[in-house]
XYZ file of C-alpha atoms in Angstrom:
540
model
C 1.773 -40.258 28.364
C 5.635 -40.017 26.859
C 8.069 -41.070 28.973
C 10.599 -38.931 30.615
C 13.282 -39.579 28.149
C 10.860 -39.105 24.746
C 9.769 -35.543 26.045
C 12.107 -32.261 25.903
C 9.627 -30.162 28.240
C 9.410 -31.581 31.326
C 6.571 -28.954 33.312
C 7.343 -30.539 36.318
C 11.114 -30.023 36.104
C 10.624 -26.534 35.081
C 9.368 -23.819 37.083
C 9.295 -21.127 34.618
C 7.374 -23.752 32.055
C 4.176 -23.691 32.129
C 2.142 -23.574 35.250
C 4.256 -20.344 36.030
C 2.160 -18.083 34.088
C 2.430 -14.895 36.013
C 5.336 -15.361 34.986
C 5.968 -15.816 32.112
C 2.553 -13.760 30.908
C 1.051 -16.860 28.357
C 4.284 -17.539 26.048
C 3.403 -19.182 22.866
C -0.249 -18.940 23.775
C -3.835 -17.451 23.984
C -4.086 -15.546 26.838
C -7.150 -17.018 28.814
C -10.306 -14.603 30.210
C -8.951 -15.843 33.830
C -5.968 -14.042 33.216
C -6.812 -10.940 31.960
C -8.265 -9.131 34.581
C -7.261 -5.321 33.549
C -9.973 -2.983 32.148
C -9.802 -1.745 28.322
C -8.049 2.247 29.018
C -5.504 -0.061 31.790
C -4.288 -1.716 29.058
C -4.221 1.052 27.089
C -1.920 3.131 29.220
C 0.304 0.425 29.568
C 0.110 -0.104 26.243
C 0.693 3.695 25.023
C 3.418 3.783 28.117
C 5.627 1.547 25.934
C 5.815 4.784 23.295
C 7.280 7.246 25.538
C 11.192 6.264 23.649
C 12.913 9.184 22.645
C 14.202 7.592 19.860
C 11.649 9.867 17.545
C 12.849 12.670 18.318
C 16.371 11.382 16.775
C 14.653 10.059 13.745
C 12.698 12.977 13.159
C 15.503 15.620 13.533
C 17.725 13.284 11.469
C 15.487 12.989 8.728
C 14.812 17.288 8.757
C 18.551 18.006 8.864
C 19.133 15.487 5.900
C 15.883 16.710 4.064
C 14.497 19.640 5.451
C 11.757 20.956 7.458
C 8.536 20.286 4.551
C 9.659 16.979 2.988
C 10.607 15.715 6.712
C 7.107 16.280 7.457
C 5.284 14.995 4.678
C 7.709 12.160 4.916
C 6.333 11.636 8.764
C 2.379 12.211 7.600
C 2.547 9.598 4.693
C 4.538 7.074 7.150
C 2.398 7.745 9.960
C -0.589 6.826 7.400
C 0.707 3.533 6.472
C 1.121 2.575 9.724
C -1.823 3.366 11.274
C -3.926 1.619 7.929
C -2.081 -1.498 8.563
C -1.898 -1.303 12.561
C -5.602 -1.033 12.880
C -6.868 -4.715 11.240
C -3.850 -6.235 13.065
C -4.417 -4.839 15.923
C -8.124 -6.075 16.485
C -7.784 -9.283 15.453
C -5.088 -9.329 18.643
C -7.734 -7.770 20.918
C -10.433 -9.850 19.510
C -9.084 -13.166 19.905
C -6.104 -12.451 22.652
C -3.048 -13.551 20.976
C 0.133 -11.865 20.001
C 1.597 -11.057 17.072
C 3.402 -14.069 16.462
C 0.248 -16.578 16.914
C -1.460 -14.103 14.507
C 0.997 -14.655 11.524
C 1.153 -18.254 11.834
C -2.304 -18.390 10.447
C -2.168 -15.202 8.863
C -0.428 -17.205 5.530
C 2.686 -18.208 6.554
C 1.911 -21.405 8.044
C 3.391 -23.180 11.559
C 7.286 -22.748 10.884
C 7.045 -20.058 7.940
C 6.556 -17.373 10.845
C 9.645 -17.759 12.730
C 11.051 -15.894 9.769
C 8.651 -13.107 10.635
C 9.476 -13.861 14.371
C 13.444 -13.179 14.196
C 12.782 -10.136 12.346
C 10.581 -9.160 15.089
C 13.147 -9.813 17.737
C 15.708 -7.990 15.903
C 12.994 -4.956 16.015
C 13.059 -5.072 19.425
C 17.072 -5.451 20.244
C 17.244 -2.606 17.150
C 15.381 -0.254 19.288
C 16.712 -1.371 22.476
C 19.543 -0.382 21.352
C 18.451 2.849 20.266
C 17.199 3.764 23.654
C 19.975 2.775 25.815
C 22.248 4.685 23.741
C 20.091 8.441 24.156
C 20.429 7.029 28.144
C 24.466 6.906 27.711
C 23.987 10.256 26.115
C 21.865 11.773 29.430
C 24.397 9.963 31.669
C 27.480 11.074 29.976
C 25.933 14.982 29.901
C 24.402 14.916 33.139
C 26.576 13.191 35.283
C 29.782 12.586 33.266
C 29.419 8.916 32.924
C 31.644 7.344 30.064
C 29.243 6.131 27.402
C 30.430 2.521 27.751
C 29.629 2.287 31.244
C 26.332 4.035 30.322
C 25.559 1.130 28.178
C 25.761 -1.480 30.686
C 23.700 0.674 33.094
C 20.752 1.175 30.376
C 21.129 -2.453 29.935
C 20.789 -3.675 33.228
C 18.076 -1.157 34.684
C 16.245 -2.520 32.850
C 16.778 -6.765 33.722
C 14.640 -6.813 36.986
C 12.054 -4.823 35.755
C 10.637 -6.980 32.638
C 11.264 -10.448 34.364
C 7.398 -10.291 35.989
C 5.466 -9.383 32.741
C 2.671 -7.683 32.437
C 1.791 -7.186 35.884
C 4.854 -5.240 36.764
C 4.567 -3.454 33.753
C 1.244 -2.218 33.980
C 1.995 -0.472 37.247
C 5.414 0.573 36.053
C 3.793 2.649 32.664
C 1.278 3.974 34.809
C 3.325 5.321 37.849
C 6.194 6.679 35.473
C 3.352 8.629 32.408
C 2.246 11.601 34.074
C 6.137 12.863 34.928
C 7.180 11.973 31.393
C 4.287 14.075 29.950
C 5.278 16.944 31.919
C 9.054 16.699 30.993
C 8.367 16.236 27.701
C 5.814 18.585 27.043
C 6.675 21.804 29.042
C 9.906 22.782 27.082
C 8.404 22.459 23.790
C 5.381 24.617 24.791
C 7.974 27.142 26.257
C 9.822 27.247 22.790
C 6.806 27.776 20.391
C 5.283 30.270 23.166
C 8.820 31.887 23.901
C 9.996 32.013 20.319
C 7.649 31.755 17.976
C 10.020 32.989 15.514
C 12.307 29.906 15.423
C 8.672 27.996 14.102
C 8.494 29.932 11.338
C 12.272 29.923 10.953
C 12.214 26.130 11.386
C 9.438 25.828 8.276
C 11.352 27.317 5.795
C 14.807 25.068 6.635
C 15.749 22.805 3.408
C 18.166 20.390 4.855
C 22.043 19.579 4.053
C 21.135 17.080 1.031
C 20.297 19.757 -1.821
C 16.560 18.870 -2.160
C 15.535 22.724 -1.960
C 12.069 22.708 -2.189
C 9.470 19.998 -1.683
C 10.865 16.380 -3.359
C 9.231 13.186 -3.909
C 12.351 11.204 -3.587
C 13.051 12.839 -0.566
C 9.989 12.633 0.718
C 9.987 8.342 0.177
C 13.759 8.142 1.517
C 12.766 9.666 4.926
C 8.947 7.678 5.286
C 11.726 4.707 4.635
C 13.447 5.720 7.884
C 10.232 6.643 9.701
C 8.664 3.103 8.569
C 10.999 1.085 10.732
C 8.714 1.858 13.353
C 5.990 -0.325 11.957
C 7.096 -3.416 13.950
C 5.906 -1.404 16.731
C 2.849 -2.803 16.540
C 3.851 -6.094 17.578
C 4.914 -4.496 20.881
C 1.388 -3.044 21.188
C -0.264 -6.312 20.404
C 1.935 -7.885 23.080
C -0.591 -5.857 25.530
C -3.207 -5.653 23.321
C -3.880 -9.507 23.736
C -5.134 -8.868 27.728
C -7.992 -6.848 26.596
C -10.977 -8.216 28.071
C -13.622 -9.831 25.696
C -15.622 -7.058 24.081
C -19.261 -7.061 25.436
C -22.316 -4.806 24.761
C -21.475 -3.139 28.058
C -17.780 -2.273 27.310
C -18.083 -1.470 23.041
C -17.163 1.541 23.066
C -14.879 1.509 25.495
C -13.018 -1.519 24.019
C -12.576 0.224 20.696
C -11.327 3.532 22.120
C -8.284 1.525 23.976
C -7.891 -1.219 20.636
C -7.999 2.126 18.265
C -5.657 4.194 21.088
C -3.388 1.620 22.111
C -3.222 -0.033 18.547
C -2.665 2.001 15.366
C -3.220 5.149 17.234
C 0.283 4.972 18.761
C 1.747 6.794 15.829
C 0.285 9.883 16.476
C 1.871 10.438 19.263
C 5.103 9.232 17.372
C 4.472 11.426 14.625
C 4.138 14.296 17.102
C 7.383 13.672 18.835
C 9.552 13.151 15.096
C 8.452 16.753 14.130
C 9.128 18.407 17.327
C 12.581 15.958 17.481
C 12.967 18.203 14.105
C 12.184 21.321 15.424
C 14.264 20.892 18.489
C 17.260 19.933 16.305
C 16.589 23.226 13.785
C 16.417 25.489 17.237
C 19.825 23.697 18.625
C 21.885 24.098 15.226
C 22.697 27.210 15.759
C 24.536 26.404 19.135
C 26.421 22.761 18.047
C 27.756 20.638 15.369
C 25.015 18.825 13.276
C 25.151 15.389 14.860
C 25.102 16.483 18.349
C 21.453 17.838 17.062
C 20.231 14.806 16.544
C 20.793 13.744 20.175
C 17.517 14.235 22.380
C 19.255 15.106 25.821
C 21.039 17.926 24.056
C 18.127 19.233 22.252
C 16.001 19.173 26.274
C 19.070 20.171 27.851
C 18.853 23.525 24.937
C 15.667 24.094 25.720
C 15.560 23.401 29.567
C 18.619 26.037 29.962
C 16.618 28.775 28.793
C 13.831 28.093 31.206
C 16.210 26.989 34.561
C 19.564 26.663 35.612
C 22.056 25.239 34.062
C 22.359 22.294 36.642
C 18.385 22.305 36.857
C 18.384 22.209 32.991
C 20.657 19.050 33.165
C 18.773 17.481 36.233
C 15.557 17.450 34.280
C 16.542 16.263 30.771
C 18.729 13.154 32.461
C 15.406 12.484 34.704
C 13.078 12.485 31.029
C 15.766 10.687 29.562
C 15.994 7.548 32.527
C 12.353 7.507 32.748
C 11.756 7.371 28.523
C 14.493 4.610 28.231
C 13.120 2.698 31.181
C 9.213 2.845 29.863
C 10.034 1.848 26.570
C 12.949 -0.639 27.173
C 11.089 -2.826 29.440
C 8.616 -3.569 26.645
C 11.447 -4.019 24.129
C 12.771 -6.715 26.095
C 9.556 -7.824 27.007
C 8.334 -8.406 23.467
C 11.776 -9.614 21.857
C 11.417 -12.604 25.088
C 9.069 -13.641 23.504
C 9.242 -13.520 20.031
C 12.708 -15.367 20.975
C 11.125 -17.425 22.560
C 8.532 -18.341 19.673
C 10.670 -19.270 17.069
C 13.399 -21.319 19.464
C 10.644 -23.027 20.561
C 9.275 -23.947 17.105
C 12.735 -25.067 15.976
C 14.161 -27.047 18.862
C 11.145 -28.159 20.166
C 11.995 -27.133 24.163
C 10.673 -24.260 26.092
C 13.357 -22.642 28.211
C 11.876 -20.479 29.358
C 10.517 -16.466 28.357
C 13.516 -14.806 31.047
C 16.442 -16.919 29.160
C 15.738 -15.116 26.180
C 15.163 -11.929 28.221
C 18.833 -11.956 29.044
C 19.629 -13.032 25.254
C 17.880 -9.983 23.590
C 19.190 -7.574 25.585
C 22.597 -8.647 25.079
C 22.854 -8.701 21.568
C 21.368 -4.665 22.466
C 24.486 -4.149 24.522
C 26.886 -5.706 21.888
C 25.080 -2.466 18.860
C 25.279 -0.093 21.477
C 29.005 -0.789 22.088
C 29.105 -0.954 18.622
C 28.135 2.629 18.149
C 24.625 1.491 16.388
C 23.849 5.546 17.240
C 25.946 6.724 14.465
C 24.755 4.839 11.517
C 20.905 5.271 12.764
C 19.510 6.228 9.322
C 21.050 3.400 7.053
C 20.138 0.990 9.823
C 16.356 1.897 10.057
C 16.394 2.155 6.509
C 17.556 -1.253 5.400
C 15.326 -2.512 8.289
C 12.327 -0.392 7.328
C 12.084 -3.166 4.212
C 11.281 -6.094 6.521
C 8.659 -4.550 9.156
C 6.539 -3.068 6.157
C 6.545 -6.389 4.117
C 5.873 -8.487 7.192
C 3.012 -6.241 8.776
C 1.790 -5.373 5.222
C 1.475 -9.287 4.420
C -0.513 -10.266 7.385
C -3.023 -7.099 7.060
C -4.101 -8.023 3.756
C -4.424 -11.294 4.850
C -7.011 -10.188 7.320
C -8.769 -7.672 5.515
C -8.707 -9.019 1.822
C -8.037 -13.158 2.450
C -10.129 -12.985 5.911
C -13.032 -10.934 5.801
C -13.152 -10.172 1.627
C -12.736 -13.127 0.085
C -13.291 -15.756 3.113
C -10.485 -18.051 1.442
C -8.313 -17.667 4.459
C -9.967 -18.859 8.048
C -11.495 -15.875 9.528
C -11.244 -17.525 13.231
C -7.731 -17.921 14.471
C -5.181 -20.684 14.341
C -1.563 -20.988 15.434
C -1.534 -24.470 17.480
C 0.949 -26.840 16.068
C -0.714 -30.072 13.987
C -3.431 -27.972 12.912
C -1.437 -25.563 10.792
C 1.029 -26.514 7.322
C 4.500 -26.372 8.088
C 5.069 -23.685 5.533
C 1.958 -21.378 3.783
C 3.297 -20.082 0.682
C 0.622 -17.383 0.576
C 2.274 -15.151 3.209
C 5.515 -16.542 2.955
C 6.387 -16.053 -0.422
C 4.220 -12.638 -0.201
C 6.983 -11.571 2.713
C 10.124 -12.813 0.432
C 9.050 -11.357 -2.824
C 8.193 -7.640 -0.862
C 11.255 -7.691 1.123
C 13.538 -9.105 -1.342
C 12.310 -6.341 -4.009
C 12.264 -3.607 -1.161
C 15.814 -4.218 -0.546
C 16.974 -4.722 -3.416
C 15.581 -1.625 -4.634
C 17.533 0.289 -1.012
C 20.754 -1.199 -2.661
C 20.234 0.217 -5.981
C 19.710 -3.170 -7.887
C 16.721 -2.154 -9.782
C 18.070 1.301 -11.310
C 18.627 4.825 -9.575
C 15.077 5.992 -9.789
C 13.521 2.702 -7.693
C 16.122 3.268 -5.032
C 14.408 6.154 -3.570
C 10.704 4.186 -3.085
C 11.683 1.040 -1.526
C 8.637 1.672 0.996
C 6.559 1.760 -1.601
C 7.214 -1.552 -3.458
C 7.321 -2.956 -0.374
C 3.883 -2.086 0.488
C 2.629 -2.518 -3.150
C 3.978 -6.332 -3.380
C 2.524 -6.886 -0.078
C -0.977 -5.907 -1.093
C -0.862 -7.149 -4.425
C 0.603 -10.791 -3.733
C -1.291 -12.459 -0.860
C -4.454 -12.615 -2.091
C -3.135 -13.332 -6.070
C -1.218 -16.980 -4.239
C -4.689 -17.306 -1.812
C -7.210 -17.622 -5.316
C -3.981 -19.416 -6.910
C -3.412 -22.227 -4.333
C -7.637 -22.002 -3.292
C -6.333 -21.936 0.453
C -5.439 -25.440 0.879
C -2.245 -24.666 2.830
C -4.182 -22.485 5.545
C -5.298 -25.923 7.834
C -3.877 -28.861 7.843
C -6.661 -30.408 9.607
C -10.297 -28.820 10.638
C -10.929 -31.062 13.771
C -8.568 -30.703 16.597
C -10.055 -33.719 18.598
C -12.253 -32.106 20.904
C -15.352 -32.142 21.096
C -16.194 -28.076 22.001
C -16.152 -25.179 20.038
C -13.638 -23.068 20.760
C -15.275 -19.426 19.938
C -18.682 -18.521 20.890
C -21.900 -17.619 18.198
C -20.394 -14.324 18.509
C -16.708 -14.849 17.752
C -15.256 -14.776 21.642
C -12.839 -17.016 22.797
C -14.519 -20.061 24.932
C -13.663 -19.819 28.371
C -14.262 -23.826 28.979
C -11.355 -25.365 31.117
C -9.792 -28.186 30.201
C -6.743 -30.197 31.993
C -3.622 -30.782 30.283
C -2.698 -34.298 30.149
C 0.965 -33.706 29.259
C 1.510 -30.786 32.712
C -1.587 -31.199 34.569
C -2.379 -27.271 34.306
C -5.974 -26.059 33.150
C -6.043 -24.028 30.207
C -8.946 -22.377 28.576
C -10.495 -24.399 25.461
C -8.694 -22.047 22.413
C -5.763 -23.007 23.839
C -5.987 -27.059 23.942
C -6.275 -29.759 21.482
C -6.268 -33.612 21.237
C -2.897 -35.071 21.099
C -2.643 -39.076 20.014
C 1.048 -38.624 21.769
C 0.129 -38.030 25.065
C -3.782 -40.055 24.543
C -5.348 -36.844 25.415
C -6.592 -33.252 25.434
C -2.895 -31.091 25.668
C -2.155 -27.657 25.731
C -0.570 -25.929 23.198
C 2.603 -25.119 24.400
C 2.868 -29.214 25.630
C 1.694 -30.286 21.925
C 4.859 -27.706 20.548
C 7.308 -29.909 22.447
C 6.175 -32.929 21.001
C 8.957 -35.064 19.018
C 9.035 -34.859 15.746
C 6.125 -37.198 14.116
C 4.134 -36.687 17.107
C 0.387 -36.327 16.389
């Protein structure tokens, strides 16, 4: 065993490391059968609780006001599309094999350290949205109760601190207390409008926007999917509750694939729903502010709410829906950028701090946008970030589909524990680069005035098109470095499920679950995989 002085994670020195699961909910890891002790639809609510952000109603309403009514909804249908196509491979190979996002790209083609590319852009995701929220909470606060939006900030921001710090088990019974009176808030102004005033529908249908489009445009159409498309790193913040599903069993089938389908991909339809009433609210509240204000979900509730209650009533409500959305979906963005922090430090420096450190890191650099009046720039931002999520997500599904289960070139079971991975896998890695690169520069004009209105597409097309072109080009040689990790178990059962074998850790002296473990000539034994990414460098 290393000696005190050749090893940067000292378990014993550290009690958020790792023998303090609960919490720190599996870091870095598989997350073992003894763990996940929720049932497929609890997951799933918790899962779908994360979704209850506001922050569509802003994007849709932007997107109408700039486009209109018909190419803001076509815009939201094709986006909504891609994202549930992509979302559903990713999001059962999470379910299947219980690891996040992260641990899926790392063997998805972009090899051991190519993914903490992927990871950073994840994490800004998450602070991106943060963000997002905590300013429509300023908003509530500043029209409800008169709160100056800077101190608003710092009060979204810290809400949410104590919250996240316990994981998943906090969380769980946190989305499934705070759904039903969200529902309800949400839902029962927007049924009062359409039943109320069925007029402003059809008024709403026929609205063409401030940009000139007119009618039904193409270019239109692409520029506001680009905006919409942002969202499609929210499926790493499903997979980060996705990976407690139980194993799937005869017994639980079809169960199982009504919370992956739900919780997975099928979180978009419920986003799509929310953009085009976020439009429709905006269209109704047009005629009583200035364009921008539109855009701002309290105001559109607090329109709405006013016609159905008093004034104060009106106000009451919409602050409540507003604390209660930012809360719900906050806590998972600072859940899920922890982590994905936590990831790529990890993989760089080679010491574990801890998930919470980065906890207070993410939401920091949230506080620092929001201050920043991130709110007012919202489309440019989501646009030029739009390029990264769809290349990333895009990459690593047609690894799985086409590289995975197609062609068999790329490892169909999965692999993310350092040692048995290449550094670098140009397959997804250059795949990413060469889709974002192109994506953006198209956003920026650099490949003509006609391209810079479909940089969603080429991102998607170059992400299909190139993974499994450099997987037949370099035969798969840089998926594993080695096919052995030293022990002498399978890992997966006949049928694909993780092995729930224990083994002891040689390195911390905490049992972990045989996906998670491997031989390490370092420490003369069987490690786990957190203890083996700590290693010094040359360590095998």
């Amino acid at each position: 065993m290393a000696s005190t002085s050749e090893t940067l994670f000292r378990p014993e020195d550290d009690a958020s490391g790792a023998k303090n699961e609960t919490l720190e909910d599996y870091t870095l890891r598989y997350a073992p059968h003894s763990f996940r002790r929720w049932g497929p639809m609890t997951v799933a609510i918790t899962a779908l609780g994360g979704i209850a952000y506001l922050a569509d109603f802003s994007i849709g309403a932007s997107i109408a006001i700039s486009y209109g009514t018909a190419n803001a909804i076509l815009a939201i249908l094709f986006a909504a599309a891609l994202i549930f196509i992509t979302g559903l491979p990713v999001a059962y190979y999470a379910a299947r094999y219980n690891i996040d996002l992260d641990l899926i790209t790392r063997g998805a083609g972009f090899g051991y350290y190519g993914s903490v590319l992927t990871a950073i852009i994840f994490a800004s995701f998450t602070f991106i949205f943060f963000a997002l929220e905590g300013s429509i909470m300023a908003q509530g606060l500043l029209v409800g109760l008169g709160i100056p939006l800077w101190l608003g900030y710092l009060i979204a921001t810290m809400i949410v601190l104590p919250l996240v710090i316990y994981g998943m088990k906090a969380l769980s019974k946190l989305q499934l207390w705070t759904t039903p009176f969200w529902l309800v808030l949400m839902a029962a102004p927007v049924i009062y409008l359409v039943s109320a005033k069925p007029q402003v529908v059809g008024d709403w249908l026929q609205y063409t926007g401030t940009q000139g489009y007119g009618g039904v445009s193409l270019a239109a159409v692409m520029l506001g999917a680009g905006v919409v498309l942002a969202l499609m790193g929210q499926i790493g913040e499903q997979i980060d509750y996705l990976r407690f599903m139980p194993a799937k069993t005869a017994d639980n089938r079809r169960q199982w694939w009504t919370a992956v389908l739900a919780a997975g991909p099928g979180w978009v339809v419920l986003g799509a729903i929310k953009q085009m009433i976020g439009a429709l609210l905006a269209f109704y509240l047009l005629s009583k502010v200035a364009g921008s204000a539109a855009t701002e979900p309290v105001r559109q509730f607090v329109s709405i709410f006013s016609d159905m209650v008093p004034m104060w009533l009106a106000l009451a409500l919409s602050v409540v829906l507003v604390v209660i959305s930012q809360i719900k979906i906050n806590v998972t963005n600072a859940y899920s950028g922890s982590l994905a922090w936590t990831n790529a430090f990890t993989r760089i420096t080679r010491h574990y701090p801890g998930r919470v450190v980065f906890v207070v890191v993410n939401v920091s650099i949230a506080l620092a946008l929001m201050e920043g009046d991130m709110f007012a720039v919202l489309n440019n931002i989501l646009g030029f970030y739009s390029n990264c999520a769809i290349a990333w997500v895009v990459v690593v599904a047609t690894d799985i589909v086409i590289n995975k289960y197609m062609l068999g070139i790329s490892p169909k079971l999965p692999e993310f524990r350092r040692g048995m991975l290449y550094p670098i896998n140009p397959v997804g890695t250059v795949s990413f680069i060469l889709a974002a690169g192109l994506a953006i520069a198209a956003y920026f004009g650099v490949l003509g005035a006609f391209l810079s209105s479909y940089p969603p597409l080429i991102a998607v097309a170059v992400g299909v098109v190139c993974p499994p072109i450099l997987a037949i080009a370099t035969r798969g040689r840089f998926y594993l470095r080695k096919s052995e990790d030293g022990v002498n178990a399978p890992r997966f059962t006949e049928d694909g499920t993780p092995s729930s074998a224990i083994y002891a850790c040689t390195a911390c002296n905490a049992d972990f679950e045989r996906p998670d473990v491997l031989y390490s000539a370092h420490h003369n034994g069987v490690v786990c995989s957190l203890c083996r990414a700590v290693e010094p460098l040359g360590a095998s």
